[in-house]
CSV table of C-alpha atoms in Angstrom, one decimal:
chain,number,residue,atom,x,y,z
H,1,MET,CA,-18.0,-4.7,-3.8
H,2,ASN,CA,-16.2,-7.7,-2.5
H,3,GLU,CA,-16.0,-9.1,-6.1
H,4,ASP,CA,-14.5,-5.8,-7.2
H,5,LYS,CA,-11.8,-6.1,-4.6
H,6,ILE,CA,-11.0,-9.7,-5.6
H,7,PHE,CA,-10.9,-8.7,-9.2
H,8,TYR,CA,-8.7,-5.7,-8.4
H,9,GLU,CA,-6.2,-7.9,-6.5
H,10,ALA,CA,-6.0,-10.5,-9.3
H,11,VAL,CA,-5.3,-7.7,-11.9
H,12,SER,CA,-2.8,-6.1,-9.5
H,13,ILE,CA,-0.9,-9.4,-9.2
H,14,TYR,CA,-0.9,-9.9,-12.9
H,15,ILE,CA,0.4,-6.4,-13.5
H,16,GLU,CA,3.2,-6.9,-11.0
H,17,ASP,CA,4.2,-10.2,-12.5
H,18,ASN,CA,4.0,-8.8,-16.0
H,19,LEU,CA,6.2,-5.9,-15.0
H,20,LYS,CA,8.9,-8.4,-13.9
H,21,VAL,CA,8.7,-10.2,-17.3
H,22,TYR,CA,9.0,-6.9,-19.2
H,23,SER,CA,11.8,-5.7,-17.0
H,24,ASN,CA,13.8,-8.6,-18.1
H,25,LYS,CA,12.9,-7.8,-21.7
H,26,ILE,CA,14.2,-4.3,-21.2
H,27,ASN,CA,17.5,-5.6,-20.0
H,28,GLU,CA,17.7,-7.8,-23.1
H,29,ASN,CA,16.5,-5.2,-25.6
H,30,LYS,CA,17.6,-1.7,-24.6
H,31,ASP,CA,17.5,-0.4,-28.1
H,32,ASN,CA,13.7,-0.8,-28.3
H,33,LEU,CA,12.5,0.4,-25.0
H,34,GLU,CA,9.4,2.1,-26.4
H,35,GLU,CA,8.3,-1.1,-28.1
H,36,VAL,CA,8.8,-3.1,-24.9
H,37,ARG,CA,6.8,-0.4,-23.0
H,38,ASP,CA,4.0,-0.5,-25.6
H,39,ASN,CA,3.9,-4.3,-25.5
H,40,PHE,CA,3.6,-4.2,-21.7
H,41,ILE,CA,0.7,-1.8,-21.9
H,42,LYS,CA,-1.1,-3.9,-24.6
H,43,SER,CA,-0.6,-7.1,-22.6
H,44,CYS,CA,-2.0,-5.5,-19.4
H,45,ARG,CA,-5.0,-4.1,-21.3
H,46,PHE,CA,-5.7,-7.4,-23.1
H,47,PHE,CA,-5.6,-9.2,-19.7
H,48,LEU,CA,-7.9,-6.7,-18.1
H,49,ASN,CA,-10.4,-6.8,-21.0
H,50,SER,CA,-10.4,-10.6,-21.2
H,51,LYS,CA,-10.9,-11.0,-17.4
H,52,ILE,CA,-13.8,-8.6,-17.4
H,53,LYS,CA,-15.5,-10.6,-20.1
H,54,GLU,CA,-14.5,-14.0,-18.7
H,55,LEU,CA,-15.6,-13.3,-15.2
H,56,ASN,CA,-18.6,-11.2,-16.2
H,57,PHE,CA,-18.0,-8.8,-13.3
H,58,ILE,CA,-19.8,-5.5,-13.1
H,59,ILE,CA,-16.9,-3.2,-12.7
H,60,THR,CA,-17.3,0.4,-11.6
H,61,ASP,CA,-15.8,3.2,-13.6
H,62,THR,CA,-13.7,4.2,-10.6
H,63,LEU,CA,-12.2,0.8,-10.5
H,64,ILE,CA,-11.4,0.7,-14.2
H,65,ASN,CA,-9.9,4.2,-14.0
H,66,ASP,CA,-7.8,3.1,-11.1
H,67,LEU,CA,-6.5,0.0,-12.8
H,68,GLN,CA,-5.7,2.0,-16.0
H,69,ASN,CA,-3.8,4.5,-13.8
H,70,ARG,CA,-1.8,1.6,-12.3
H,71,ILE,CA,-1.0,0.3,-15.7
H,72,GLN,CA,0.2,3.7,-16.8
H,73,LEU,CA,2.3,4.2,-13.7
H,74,LYS,CA,3.9,0.8,-14.2
H,75,SER,CA,4.6,1.5,-17.8
H,76,ASN,CA,6.2,4.8,-16.8
H,77,GLU,CA,8.6,2.8,-14.7
H,78,LEU,CA,9.7,1.1,-17.9
H,79,LYS,CA,10.8,4.5,-19.4
């Protein structure tokens, strides 16, 4: 379970940092907000999938669902 917490924190930090990057892109590209939002979600999902494979963690369904919910909440902030 400790590995799950470490992984969760790493992903949370990535999502927060990624949100800052995409927030700047929103300010620069207000005409394509949906595209920016979609790219944010894709980027977070790609990171999540690559880290699961790279670190070879056994992640519980609950943790994955929680992370996906966080990504969705953050993407909703971009709307």
